[in-house]
Coordinates of C-alpha atoms in Angstrom, one line a residue:
M1 CA 0.9 26.8 23.2
T2 CA 2.5 24.5 20.7
A3 CA 2.9 24.4 16.9
P4 CA 3.7 21.5 14.5
A5 CA 7.3 21.3 13.2
T6 CA 8.6 19.1 10.5
K7 CA 12.1 17.7 10.2
T8 CA 13.9 15.2 8.1
L9 CA 16.0 12.7 10.1
Q10 CA 18.9 11.0 8.4
A11 CA 20.6 7.8 9.0
T12 CA 23.2 5.7 7.1
L13 CA 22.6 2.0 6.9
A14 CA 25.3 -0.1 8.4
P15 CA 27.1 -2.0 5.6
P16 CA 24.7 -4.7 4.5
T17 CA 25.5 -8.3 3.8
A18 CA 25.8 -9.3 0.2
H19 CA 22.3 -10.8 0.2
K20 CA 20.8 -7.6 1.7
E21 CA 22.8 -5.4 -0.6
H22 CA 21.3 -7.4 -3.6
R23 CA 17.8 -6.9 -2.2
L24 CA 18.3 -3.2 -1.7
Q25 CA 19.7 -2.8 -5.3
R26 CA 16.7 -4.8 -6.6
T27 CA 14.2 -2.7 -4.7
V28 CA 15.8 0.5 -6.1
A29 CA 15.9 -0.8 -9.7
T30 CA 12.3 -2.0 -9.6
Y31 CA 11.1 1.3 -8.0
R32 CA 12.9 3.4 -10.6
R33 CA 11.5 1.3 -13.5
A34 CA 8.0 1.8 -12.1
L35 CA 8.6 5.5 -11.6
S36 CA 10.0 5.9 -15.1
E37 CA 7.1 4.0 -16.7
A38 CA 4.5 5.9 -14.8
F39 CA 6.1 9.3 -15.6
D40 CA 6.7 8.4 -19.2
S41 CA 3.1 7.2 -19.6
G42 CA 1.9 10.8 -18.8
A43 CA -0.1 9.5 -15.8
D44 CA -1.2 12.6 -13.8
T45 CA -3.7 11.1 -11.4
Q46 CA -3.3 8.5 -8.6
S47 CA -5.6 6.1 -10.4
A48 CA -3.6 6.4 -13.7
V49 CA -0.3 5.8 -11.8
N50 CA -1.9 2.8 -10.0
N51 CA -2.7 1.3 -13.4
V52 CA 0.9 1.5 -14.4
V53 CA 2.6 0.4 -11.2
T54 CA 0.3 -2.4 -10.1
P55 CA 2.3 -5.2 -11.9
Y56 CA 5.6 -4.2 -10.4
N57 CA 7.0 -6.3 -7.6
L58 CA 7.0 -3.5 -5.0
T59 CA 5.4 -3.1 -1.6
G60 CA 2.1 -1.4 -1.4
H61 CA 3.9 1.3 0.6
A62 CA 6.2 2.1 -2.3
K63 CA 3.3 1.9 -4.9
N64 CA 1.2 4.3 -2.8
A65 CA 4.1 6.7 -2.5
L66 CA 4.4 6.6 -6.3
K67 CA 0.7 7.3 -6.7
S68 CA 1.1 10.4 -4.7
Y69 CA 4.5 11.5 -6.1
V70 CA 4.2 11.1 -9.9
P71 CA 1.2 13.5 -10.2
K72 CA 3.1 16.0 -8.1
L73 CA 6.1 15.8 -10.5
R74 CA 3.9 17.0 -13.3
K75 CA 1.5 19.3 -11.6
T76 CA 3.6 20.9 -8.8
Y77 CA 7.1 20.7 -10.1
N78 CA 6.3 20.9 -13.8
A79 CA 8.9 18.2 -14.5
E80 CA 9.5 17.3 -18.1
E81 CA 12.0 14.5 -17.4
L82 CA 13.2 12.4 -14.5
D83 CA 16.5 12.6 -12.7
D84 CA 18.4 9.3 -12.5
G85 CA 18.9 9.4 -8.7
H86 CA 15.4 9.3 -7.4
P87 CA 15.2 7.7 -3.9
V88 CA 12.7 4.9 -3.2
R89 CA 9.8 6.5 -1.4
F90 CA 7.6 4.7 1.1
T91 CA 4.4 5.8 2.8
N92 CA 4.4 6.0 6.6
Q93 CA 2.4 2.7 6.9
G94 CA 5.5 0.8 6.1
W95 CA 7.6 2.3 8.9
R96 CA 9.1 0.0 11.5
L97 CA 11.9 0.8 13.9
D98 CA 13.5 -1.2 16.7
H99 CA 16.0 -0.2 19.4
S100 CA 18.3 -2.1 21.7
E101 CA 21.2 -0.8 23.7
D102 CA 22.8 -4.3 23.5
R103 CA 23.6 -3.8 19.8
T104 CA 26.6 -1.9 18.3
H105 CA 24.1 0.1 16.2
E106 CA 21.2 0.5 18.6
F107 CA 18.5 1.4 16.0
C108 CA 17.4 -1.0 13.3
W109 CA 15.0 -0.3 10.5
R110 CA 12.7 -2.9 8.9
V111 CA 13.2 -2.6 5.2
P112 CA 9.9 -3.1 3.4
Q113 CA 9.9 -5.7 0.7
A114 CA 7.3 -7.1 -1.7
G115 CA 5.6 -10.3 -0.6
R116 CA 4.6 -11.6 2.8
G117 CA 7.4 -12.1 5.2
N118 CA 10.1 -10.8 3.0
A119 CA 11.0 -7.6 4.9
F120 CA 14.4 -7.6 6.7
W121 CA 16.0 -5.6 9.4
I122 CA 19.2 -3.6 9.0
P123 CA 21.2 -1.5 11.6
L124 CA 21.2 2.2 11.3
R125 CA 23.9 4.7 12.0
I126 CA 21.9 7.7 13.2
N127 CA 23.0 11.3 13.2
P128 CA 23.9 11.8 16.9
A129 CA 22.5 15.3 16.9
Q130 CA 19.1 13.8 16.0
E131 CA 19.1 11.0 18.6
S132 CA 16.4 12.4 20.8
L133 CA 14.0 12.5 17.8
W134 CA 14.9 8.9 16.9
A135 CA 14.0 8.0 20.5
D136 CA 10.8 10.0 20.2
L137 CA 9.9 7.9 17.1
L138 CA 10.1 4.8 19.2
D139 CA 8.0 6.3 22.0
G140 CA 5.3 7.6 19.5
D141 CA 6.0 11.2 20.4
V142 CA 6.6 12.2 16.8
S143 CA 4.7 11.0 13.7
V144 CA 6.4 9.6 10.7
G145 CA 5.6 10.9 7.2
E146 CA 7.2 9.6 4.1
F147 CA 10.5 7.9 4.3
R148 CA 13.1 7.5 1.5
L149 CA 16.0 5.2 0.8
Q150 CA 18.8 6.2 -1.5
E151 CA 22.2 5.0 -2.4
H152 CA 24.8 7.7 -2.0
R153 CA 28.2 6.8 -3.4
T154 CA 29.1 3.7 -1.3
N155 CA 26.5 4.1 1.4
W156 CA 22.8 3.7 1.8
V157 CA 21.0 6.6 3.3
L158 CA 17.6 6.7 4.9
H159 CA 15.6 10.0 5.2
V160 CA 12.6 10.0 7.5
T161 CA 10.2 13.0 7.6
V162 CA 8.8 13.5 11.1
E163 CA 6.3 15.9 12.5
Y164 CA 6.3 16.9 16.2
E165 CA 5.1 19.7 18.5
V166 CA 7.3 22.6 19.6
A167 CA 6.5 25.4 22.0
E168 CA 5.7 28.7 20.4

């Protein structure tokens, strides 16, 4: 007999090039502006949030995550104001991972970007204790939930929520 388990995997992005760093910064800034405007507007339904975030230059994966998250801030968490350090949230449809033992950093994440063909790959420094779950992601043995990107001091950190089966 098995039961579902949920875990958040963590990886640090390898130091990005200046161009990729700029794109990461721009994504975070745009996401936080959209989050702030949606929250400040009082939007408490997915439809209302959609009306606010549609004009922003974000991927549909980030906009869909906002549509789910903003109403929860008000209804579930009773938030009255936003923290400045919110991560960029993406829905699982935007998830892409690659692996090659020929690279220094074996795992690479495809960073979703607005516009067709604008996404880019960046190497990940995975937590070695979680390596088997990262491999299971590639094999499809675990399912990806929401994933979040956040700048932490001088590093970029990726958090990936996964669900998998464990023996009871």
